[in-house]
Amino acid sequence: MRRILVIHGPNLNRLGARDPAIYGTLTLQDIQERLAEKAQELGVELLFFQSNSEGAIIDFLQEHAPHAQGIVINPGALTHYGLSLRDALADTRLPIVEVHLSNIHAREEWRSKSVIAPLAVGQICGLGWRGYLYALDFLAVHIREEEV
Ligand code: DQA
């Protein structure tokens, strides 16, 4: 079965409690449950990972990307400056969809720059938790098409 890594960066373990007006009221667990349901429909396997540490995410990528076909990632604030994460993502050579709950282009100016975006097939932002589902939906089809 095709495997997709779903990675959440720093502070996303606080979803539900952290600034709900911006990030919504669902917890990370809630979002992952919805993703797991969707994955079942799509016939893909998900591997979830959250860390507040850039190095731990890089270790996870190095270990698991060789056995995966795609990546959904919300890098949190690492989006804006995480160059070692960017290098690790590039090294995977996997299709990546970058997700943000909030619209990073409508907030502080520093948030609108993503060092990850140039590597990604695309970026979804501002659509709240549903953005993760749309990203997964797209990747499942994209991976299948790339195999042909
Ligand atoms: C975020 C946006 C980032 O700017 C912020 O640092 C986050 C969450 C989002 O999902 O909207 O931690 O990635």
Short mmCIF file of N, CA and C and ligand atoms in Angstrom, two decimals:
data_model
loop_
_atom_site.label_atom_id
_atom_site.label_comp_id
_atom_site.label_asym_id
_atom_site.label_seq_id
_atom_site.Cartn_x
_atom_site.Cartn_y
_atom_site.Cartn_z
N MET A 1 0.85 -1.21 0.00
CA MET A 1 0.00 0.00 0.00
C MET A 1 0.88 1.26 0.00
N ARG A 2 0.42 2.29 -0.72
CA ARG A 2 1.19 3.54 -0.76
C ARG A 2 1.16 4.20 0.62
N ARG A 3 2.34 4.71 1.00
CA ARG A 3 2.45 5.29 2.35
C ARG A 3 2.74 6.79 2.25
N ILE A 4 2.03 7.57 3.04
CA ILE A 4 2.22 9.03 3.05
C ILE A 4 2.60 9.46 4.47
N LEU A 5 3.66 10.26 4.56
CA LEU A 5 4.08 10.79 5.86
C LEU A 5 3.31 12.08 6.12
N VAL A 6 2.75 12.20 7.32
CA VAL A 6 2.02 13.42 7.70
C VAL A 6 2.77 14.03 8.89
N ILE A 7 3.41 15.17 8.63
CA ILE A 7 4.35 15.73 9.62
C ILE A 7 3.88 17.10 10.10
N HIS A 8 3.94 17.27 11.41
CA HIS A 8 3.55 18.55 12.01
C HIS A 8 4.75 19.09 12.79
N GLY A 9 5.06 20.35 12.55
CA GLY A 9 6.22 20.96 13.20
C GLY A 9 5.90 21.55 14.56
N PRO A 10 6.78 22.44 15.02
CA PRO A 10 6.72 23.01 16.36
C PRO A 10 5.38 23.66 16.71
N ASN A 11 4.95 23.40 17.93
CA ASN A 11 3.76 24.01 18.55
C ASN A 11 2.43 23.45 18.05
N LEU A 12 2.47 22.59 17.05
CA LEU A 12 1.20 22.07 16.54
C LEU A 12 0.61 21.01 17.46
N ASN A 13 1.40 20.53 18.41
CA ASN A 13 0.85 19.67 19.48
C ASN A 13 -0.11 20.45 20.38
N ARG A 14 -0.10 21.78 20.27
CA ARG A 14 -0.95 22.64 21.11
C ARG A 14 -2.27 23.01 20.42
N LEU A 15 -2.50 22.45 19.23
CA LEU A 15 -3.75 22.79 18.53
C LEU A 15 -4.96 22.50 19.41
N GLY A 16 -5.97 23.35 19.27
CA GLY A 16 -7.15 23.22 20.12
C GLY A 16 -7.08 24.25 21.23
N ALA A 17 -5.91 24.36 21.84
CA ALA A 17 -5.71 25.32 22.94
C ALA A 17 -5.04 26.60 22.42
N ARG A 18 -4.19 26.44 21.40
CA ARG A 18 -3.38 27.56 20.93
C ARG A 18 -4.19 28.44 19.98
N ASP A 19 -4.40 29.68 20.38
CA ASP A 19 -4.99 30.70 19.51
C ASP A 19 -6.11 30.15 18.61
N PRO A 20 -7.21 29.65 19.21
CA PRO A 20 -8.25 28.99 18.39
C PRO A 20 -8.88 29.88 17.32
N ALA A 21 -8.83 31.21 17.54
CA ALA A 21 -9.40 32.10 16.52
C ALA A 21 -8.60 32.00 15.22
N ILE A 22 -7.32 31.65 15.33
CA ILE A 22 -6.47 31.55 14.14
C ILE A 22 -6.35 30.10 13.68
N TYR A 23 -6.18 29.18 14.64
CA TYR A 23 -5.84 27.80 14.25
C TYR A 23 -7.01 26.82 14.41
N GLY A 24 -8.16 27.31 14.93
CA GLY A 24 -9.33 26.44 15.06
C GLY A 24 -9.36 25.72 16.40
N THR A 25 -10.43 24.98 16.62
CA THR A 25 -10.65 24.36 17.93
C THR A 25 -10.32 22.88 17.94
N LEU A 26 -10.05 22.29 16.79
CA LEU A 26 -9.71 20.86 16.78
C LEU A 26 -8.31 20.63 17.32
N THR A 27 -8.14 19.52 18.02
CA THR A 27 -6.80 19.15 18.47
C THR A 27 -6.08 18.40 17.34
N LEU A 28 -4.80 18.21 17.53
CA LEU A 28 -4.03 17.46 16.54
C LEU A 28 -4.58 16.04 16.41
N GLN A 29 -4.95 15.49 17.55
CA GLN A 29 -5.55 14.14 17.58
C GLN A 29 -6.83 14.11 16.72
N ASP A 30 -7.70 15.14 16.88
CA ASP A 30 -8.94 15.22 16.08
C ASP A 30 -8.62 15.24 14.58
N ILE A 31 -7.65 16.05 14.23
CA ILE A 31 -7.29 16.19 12.80
C ILE A 31 -6.75 14.85 12.28
N GLN A 32 -5.92 14.21 13.09
CA GLN A 32 -5.33 12.95 12.64
C GLN A 32 -6.39 11.86 12.51
N GLU A 33 -7.42 11.90 13.36
CA GLU A 33 -8.51 10.92 13.23
C GLU A 33 -9.25 11.12 11.91
N ARG A 34 -9.50 12.39 11.56
CA ARG A 34 -10.18 12.67 10.28
C ARG A 34 -9.31 12.24 9.10
N LEU A 35 -8.01 12.47 9.23
CA LEU A 35 -7.09 12.05 8.16
C LEU A 35 -7.06 10.53 8.03
N ALA A 36 -7.08 9.84 9.15
CA ALA A 36 -7.03 8.37 9.12
C ALA A 36 -8.26 7.81 8.41
N GLU A 37 -9.43 8.44 8.69
CA GLU A 37 -10.68 8.01 8.01
C GLU A 37 -10.56 8.20 6.50
N LYS A 38 -10.07 9.38 6.13
CA LYS A 38 -9.92 9.72 4.71
C LYS A 38 -8.92 8.76 4.04
N ALA A 39 -7.87 8.43 4.75
CA ALA A 39 -6.85 7.53 4.20
C ALA A 39 -7.45 6.16 3.90
N GLN A 40 -8.34 5.74 4.77
CA GLN A 40 -8.99 4.45 4.55
C GLN A 40 -9.81 4.46 3.26
N GLU A 41 -10.57 5.56 3.08
CA GLU A 41 -11.34 5.73 1.84
C GLU A 41 -10.44 5.68 0.62
N LEU A 42 -9.28 6.34 0.74
CA LEU A 42 -8.38 6.48 -0.42
C LEU A 42 -7.48 5.27 -0.61
N GLY A 43 -7.44 4.40 0.39
CA GLY A 43 -6.59 3.21 0.30
C GLY A 43 -5.11 3.52 0.40
N VAL A 44 -4.77 4.51 1.25
CA VAL A 44 -3.36 4.80 1.50
C VAL A 44 -3.08 4.64 3.01
N GLU A 45 -1.81 4.43 3.30
CA GLU A 45 -1.41 4.27 4.71
C GLU A 45 -0.74 5.56 5.16
N LEU A 46 -1.03 6.00 6.38
CA LEU A 46 -0.42 7.24 6.88
C LEU A 46 0.52 6.94 8.04
N LEU A 47 1.59 7.71 8.08
CA LEU A 47 2.49 7.66 9.22
C LEU A 47 2.57 9.08 9.77
N PHE A 48 2.08 9.26 11.02
CA PHE A 48 2.02 10.60 11.61
C PHE A 48 3.27 10.89 12.45
N PHE A 49 3.68 12.17 12.43
CA PHE A 49 4.78 12.56 13.31
C PHE A 49 4.66 14.04 13.65
N GLN A 50 4.80 14.35 14.92
CA GLN A 50 4.87 15.75 15.35
C GLN A 50 6.10 15.93 16.21
N SER A 51 6.82 17.03 16.00
CA SER A 51 7.90 17.34 16.92
C SER A 51 8.10 18.83 17.01
N ASN A 52 8.56 19.25 18.18
CA ASN A 52 8.91 20.66 18.38
C ASN A 52 10.36 20.92 18.01
N SER A 53 11.03 19.87 17.56
CA SER A 53 12.46 19.99 17.27
C SER A 53 12.75 19.69 15.79
N GLU A 54 13.43 20.60 15.15
CA GLU A 54 13.74 20.44 13.72
C GLU A 54 14.55 19.16 13.49
N GLY A 55 15.52 18.92 14.37
CA GLY A 55 16.38 17.73 14.20
C GLY A 55 15.58 16.44 14.26
N ALA A 56 14.59 16.39 15.14
CA ALA A 56 13.79 15.16 15.28
C ALA A 56 12.98 14.92 14.00
N ILE A 57 12.52 16.00 13.37
CA ILE A 57 11.77 15.84 12.11
C ILE A 57 12.71 15.34 11.01
N ILE A 58 13.93 15.86 11.01
CA ILE A 58 14.91 15.42 10.01
C ILE A 58 15.24 13.94 10.22
N ASP A 59 15.43 13.54 11.47
CA ASP A 59 15.69 12.11 11.76
C ASP A 59 14.54 11.24 11.27
N PHE A 60 13.31 11.71 11.52
CA PHE A 60 12.12 10.96 11.08
C PHE A 60 12.12 10.82 9.55
N LEU A 61 12.41 11.93 8.87
CA LEU A 61 12.42 11.89 7.39
C LEU A 61 13.48 10.93 6.87
N GLN A 62 14.66 11.00 7.46
CA GLN A 62 15.74 10.13 6.97
C GLN A 62 15.39 8.66 7.16
N GLU A 63 14.68 8.37 8.25
CA GLU A 63 14.32 6.97 8.52
C GLU A 63 13.15 6.51 7.65
N HIS A 64 12.14 7.36 7.49
CA HIS A 64 10.89 6.86 6.91
C HIS A 64 10.65 7.24 5.46
N ALA A 65 11.27 8.31 4.97
CA ALA A 65 11.01 8.71 3.58
C ALA A 65 11.38 7.62 2.57
N PRO A 66 12.45 6.84 2.82
CA PRO A 66 12.79 5.81 1.83
C PRO A 66 11.68 4.76 1.65
N HIS A 67 10.75 4.69 2.60
CA HIS A 67 9.67 3.69 2.50
C HIS A 67 8.32 4.36 2.28
N ALA A 68 8.33 5.61 1.81
CA ALA A 68 7.08 6.34 1.61
C ALA A 68 7.02 6.89 0.19
N GLN A 69 5.81 7.30 -0.21
CA GLN A 69 5.62 7.79 -1.58
C GLN A 69 5.24 9.28 -1.63
N GLY A 70 4.95 9.88 -0.47
CA GLY A 70 4.58 11.29 -0.47
C GLY A 70 4.60 11.87 0.93
N ILE A 71 4.58 13.20 1.01
CA ILE A 71 4.65 13.89 2.31
C ILE A 71 3.64 15.03 2.37
N VAL A 72 2.85 15.04 3.45
CA VAL A 72 2.03 16.21 3.80
C VAL A 72 2.71 16.82 5.01
N ILE A 73 3.06 18.09 4.93
CA ILE A 73 3.76 18.69 6.07
C ILE A 73 3.24 20.09 6.39
N ASN A 74 2.96 20.30 7.67
CA ASN A 74 2.78 21.65 8.20
C ASN A 74 4.01 21.92 9.05
N PRO A 75 4.97 22.66 8.52
CA PRO A 75 6.24 22.82 9.25
C PRO A 75 6.16 23.84 10.40
N GLY A 76 4.97 24.42 10.68
CA GLY A 76 4.88 25.44 11.71
C GLY A 76 5.82 26.58 11.36
N ALA A 77 6.43 27.19 12.37
CA ALA A 77 7.31 28.34 12.10
C ALA A 77 8.58 27.95 11.35
N LEU A 78 8.92 26.65 11.32
CA LEU A 78 10.09 26.23 10.53
C LEU A 78 9.89 26.54 9.05
N THR A 79 8.64 26.68 8.65
CA THR A 79 8.30 27.10 7.28
C THR A 79 9.14 28.30 6.85
N HIS A 80 9.33 29.22 7.79
CA HIS A 80 9.86 30.53 7.43
C HIS A 80 11.39 30.60 7.48
N TYR A 81 12.02 29.62 8.14
CA TYR A 81 13.49 29.72 8.26
C TYR A 81 14.19 28.36 8.39
N GLY A 82 13.44 27.26 8.29
CA GLY A 82 14.02 25.94 8.60
C GLY A 82 14.81 25.36 7.44
N LEU A 83 16.05 25.86 7.27
CA LEU A 83 16.82 25.45 6.09
C LEU A 83 17.32 24.02 6.17
N SER A 84 17.59 23.51 7.38
CA SER A 84 18.00 22.10 7.43
C SER A 84 16.81 21.19 7.18
N LEU A 85 15.63 21.61 7.60
CA LEU A 85 14.42 20.84 7.25
C LEU A 85 14.21 20.87 5.74
N ARG A 86 14.40 22.03 5.17
CA ARG A 86 14.25 22.15 3.71
C ARG A 86 15.21 21.19 2.98
N ASP A 87 16.48 21.16 3.41
CA ASP A 87 17.45 20.27 2.77
C ASP A 87 17.04 18.81 2.93
N ALA A 88 16.55 18.46 4.12
CA ALA A 88 16.13 17.07 4.36
C ALA A 88 14.94 16.71 3.48
N LEU A 89 14.01 17.64 3.33
CA LEU A 89 12.84 17.39 2.47
C LEU A 89 13.26 17.23 1.02
N ALA A 90 14.20 18.08 0.58
CA ALA A 90 14.69 17.98 -0.81
C ALA A 90 15.33 16.62 -1.03
N ASP A 91 16.05 16.15 -0.03
CA ASP A 91 16.78 14.88 -0.12
C ASP A 91 15.83 13.69 -0.29
N THR A 92 14.59 13.83 0.17
CA THR A 92 13.65 12.70 0.05
C THR A 92 13.22 12.48 -1.40
N ARG A 93 13.25 13.52 -2.20
CA ARG A 93 12.78 13.49 -3.60
C ARG A 93 11.32 13.04 -3.73
N LEU A 94 10.57 13.18 -2.66
CA LEU A 94 9.16 12.77 -2.69
C LEU A 94 8.28 13.97 -3.01
N PRO A 95 7.09 13.72 -3.58
CA PRO A 95 6.14 14.84 -3.74
C PRO A 95 5.66 15.32 -2.38
N ILE A 96 5.67 16.63 -2.22
CA ILE A 96 5.35 17.26 -0.92
C ILE A 96 4.18 18.22 -1.11
N VAL A 97 3.22 18.18 -0.19
CA VAL A 97 2.22 19.24 -0.13
C VAL A 97 2.38 19.94 1.22
N GLU A 98 2.57 21.26 1.15
CA GLU A 98 2.74 22.08 2.36
C GLU A 98 1.37 22.58 2.80
N VAL A 99 1.07 22.41 4.07
CA VAL A 99 -0.24 22.81 4.59
C VAL A 99 -0.06 23.80 5.75
N HIS A 100 -0.91 24.83 5.75
CA HIS A 100 -1.02 25.72 6.91
C HIS A 100 -2.49 25.91 7.23
N LEU A 101 -2.80 25.88 8.49
CA LEU A 101 -4.19 26.10 8.91
C LEU A 101 -4.61 27.54 8.59
N SER A 102 -3.72 28.47 8.90
CA SER A 102 -4.04 29.89 8.70
C SER A 102 -3.55 30.34 7.33
N ASN A 103 -4.03 31.49 6.89
CA ASN A 103 -3.54 32.06 5.63
C ASN A 103 -2.26 32.85 5.94
N ILE A 104 -1.12 32.21 5.68
CA ILE A 104 0.16 32.82 6.05
C ILE A 104 0.46 34.10 5.24
N HIS A 105 -0.30 34.29 4.17
CA HIS A 105 -0.09 35.49 3.34
C HIS A 105 -0.92 36.68 3.81
N ALA A 106 -1.75 36.44 4.82
CA ALA A 106 -2.63 37.52 5.31
C ALA A 106 -2.27 37.92 6.74
N ARG A 107 -1.08 37.49 7.20
CA ARG A 107 -0.70 37.76 8.59
C ARG A 107 0.56 38.64 8.61
N GLU A 108 1.41 38.45 9.62
CA GLU A 108 2.65 39.24 9.66
C GLU A 108 3.45 38.96 8.37
N GLU A 109 4.19 39.96 7.93
CA GLU A 109 4.90 39.82 6.66
C GLU A 109 5.87 38.64 6.66
N TRP A 110 6.55 38.40 7.80
CA TRP A 110 7.56 37.33 7.84
C TRP A 110 6.94 35.95 7.62
N ARG A 111 5.63 35.83 7.87
CA ARG A 111 5.01 34.52 7.70
C ARG A 111 4.74 34.18 6.25
N SER A 112 4.72 35.17 5.39
CA SER A 112 4.34 34.88 4.00
C SER A 112 5.49 34.25 3.22
N LYS A 113 6.71 34.29 3.79
CA LYS A 113 7.82 33.64 3.10
C LYS A 113 7.95 32.20 3.59
N SER A 114 7.96 31.27 2.64
CA SER A 114 8.17 29.86 2.98
C SER A 114 9.43 29.37 2.28
N VAL A 115 10.38 28.83 3.06
CA VAL A 115 11.58 28.26 2.44
C VAL A 115 11.30 26.84 1.95
N ILE A 116 10.14 26.31 2.29
CA ILE A 116 9.75 24.95 1.89
C ILE A 116 8.98 24.96 0.56
N ALA A 117 8.21 26.03 0.33
CA ALA A 117 7.30 26.08 -0.82
C ALA A 117 7.95 25.76 -2.17
N PRO A 118 9.20 26.23 -2.43
CA PRO A 118 9.77 25.94 -3.74
C PRO A 118 9.97 24.43 -4.01
N LEU A 119 10.00 23.64 -2.94
CA LEU A 119 10.17 22.19 -3.11
C LEU A 119 8.86 21.47 -3.27
N ALA A 120 7.77 22.15 -2.87
CA ALA A 120 6.48 21.47 -2.78
C ALA A 120 5.79 21.45 -4.14
N VAL A 121 4.97 20.42 -4.33
CA VAL A 121 4.10 20.41 -5.52
C VAL A 121 3.15 21.59 -5.39
N GLY A 122 2.69 21.83 -4.17
CA GLY A 122 1.81 22.97 -3.93
C GLY A 122 1.65 23.26 -2.45
N GLN A 123 1.00 24.37 -2.18
CA GLN A 123 0.80 24.82 -0.80
C GLN A 123 -0.69 25.09 -0.59
N ILE A 124 -1.22 24.61 0.53
CA ILE A 124 -2.61 24.89 0.89
C ILE A 124 -2.56 25.69 2.18
N CYS A 125 -3.16 26.88 2.20
CA CYS A 125 -3.18 27.62 3.45
C CYS A 125 -4.46 28.40 3.60
N GLY A 126 -4.86 28.57 4.85
CA GLY A 126 -6.04 29.37 5.14
C GLY A 126 -7.34 28.59 5.15
N LEU A 127 -7.27 27.29 4.91
CA LEU A 127 -8.50 26.48 4.83
C LEU A 127 -8.73 25.67 6.10
N GLY A 128 -7.96 26.01 7.17
CA GLY A 128 -8.15 25.31 8.44
C GLY A 128 -7.80 23.83 8.33
N TRP A 129 -8.38 23.02 9.23
CA TRP A 129 -8.02 21.59 9.28
C TRP A 129 -8.36 20.86 7.99
N ARG A 130 -9.35 21.38 7.23
CA ARG A 130 -9.73 20.70 5.99
C ARG A 130 -8.59 20.71 4.97
N GLY A 131 -7.69 21.70 5.11
CA GLY A 131 -6.55 21.76 4.20
C GLY A 131 -5.75 20.47 4.20
N TYR A 132 -5.64 19.83 5.37
CA TYR A 132 -4.91 18.55 5.44
C TYR A 132 -5.62 17.48 4.61
N LEU A 133 -6.96 17.48 4.67
CA LEU A 133 -7.72 16.47 3.91
C LEU A 133 -7.57 16.68 2.41
N TYR A 134 -7.61 17.96 2.00
CA TYR A 134 -7.46 18.26 0.57
C TYR A 134 -6.06 17.86 0.10
N ALA A 135 -5.08 18.11 0.96
CA ALA A 135 -3.69 17.75 0.61
C ALA A 135 -3.57 16.24 0.41
N LEU A 136 -4.18 15.50 1.31
CA LEU A 136 -4.11 14.03 1.24
C LEU A 136 -4.83 13.52 -0.01
N ASP A 137 -6.01 14.08 -0.25
CA ASP A 137 -6.81 13.72 -1.41
C ASP A 137 -5.97 13.90 -2.68
N PHE A 138 -5.33 15.07 -2.78
CA PHE A 138 -4.52 15.37 -3.96
C PHE A 138 -3.35 14.41 -4.08
N LEU A 139 -2.62 14.20 -2.97
CA LEU A 139 -1.40 13.38 -3.04
C LEU A 139 -1.71 11.95 -3.44
N ALA A 140 -2.83 11.42 -2.94
CA ALA A 140 -3.19 10.03 -3.26
C ALA A 140 -3.34 9.88 -4.78
N VAL A 141 -4.00 10.86 -5.41
CA VAL A 141 -4.18 10.82 -6.87
C VAL A 141 -2.85 11.08 -7.57
N HIS A 142 -2.12 12.06 -7.10
CA HIS A 142 -0.85 12.46 -7.72
C HIS A 142 0.15 11.29 -7.74
N ILE A 143 0.23 10.59 -6.63
CA ILE A 143 1.17 9.46 -6.54
C ILE A 143 0.79 8.39 -7.57
N ARG A 144 -0.51 8.12 -7.67
CA ARG A 144 -0.98 7.11 -8.62
C ARG A 144 -0.62 7.53 -10.05
N GLU A 145 -0.85 8.81 -10.36
CA GLU A 145 -0.57 9.31 -11.72
C GLU A 145 0.92 9.25 -12.04
N GLU A 146 1.75 9.55 -11.04
CA GLU A 146 3.20 9.57 -11.27
C GLU A 146 3.74 8.17 -11.53
N GLU A 147 3.01 7.16 -11.04
CA GLU A 147 3.49 5.78 -11.21
C GLU A 147 3.27 5.26 -12.62
N VAL A 148 2.29 5.88 -13.32
CA VAL A 148 1.95 5.38 -14.67
C VAL A 148 3.08 5.66 -15.65
C1 DQA B 1 1.19 27.63 10.70
C2 DQA B 1 1.60 29.07 10.35
C3 DQA B 1 2.98 29.39 10.90
O1 DQA B 1 3.34 30.73 10.58
C4 DQA B 1 2.99 29.24 12.39
O2 DQA B 1 4.28 29.47 12.90
C5 DQA B 1 2.48 27.91 12.85
C6 DQA B 1 1.29 27.37 12.19
C7 DQA B 1 -0.27 27.32 10.27
O3 DQA B 1 -0.64 26.14 10.27
O4 DQA B 1 -1.04 28.25 9.98
O5 DQA B 1 2.96 27.32 13.81
O6 DQA B 1 2.03 26.74 10.01
#
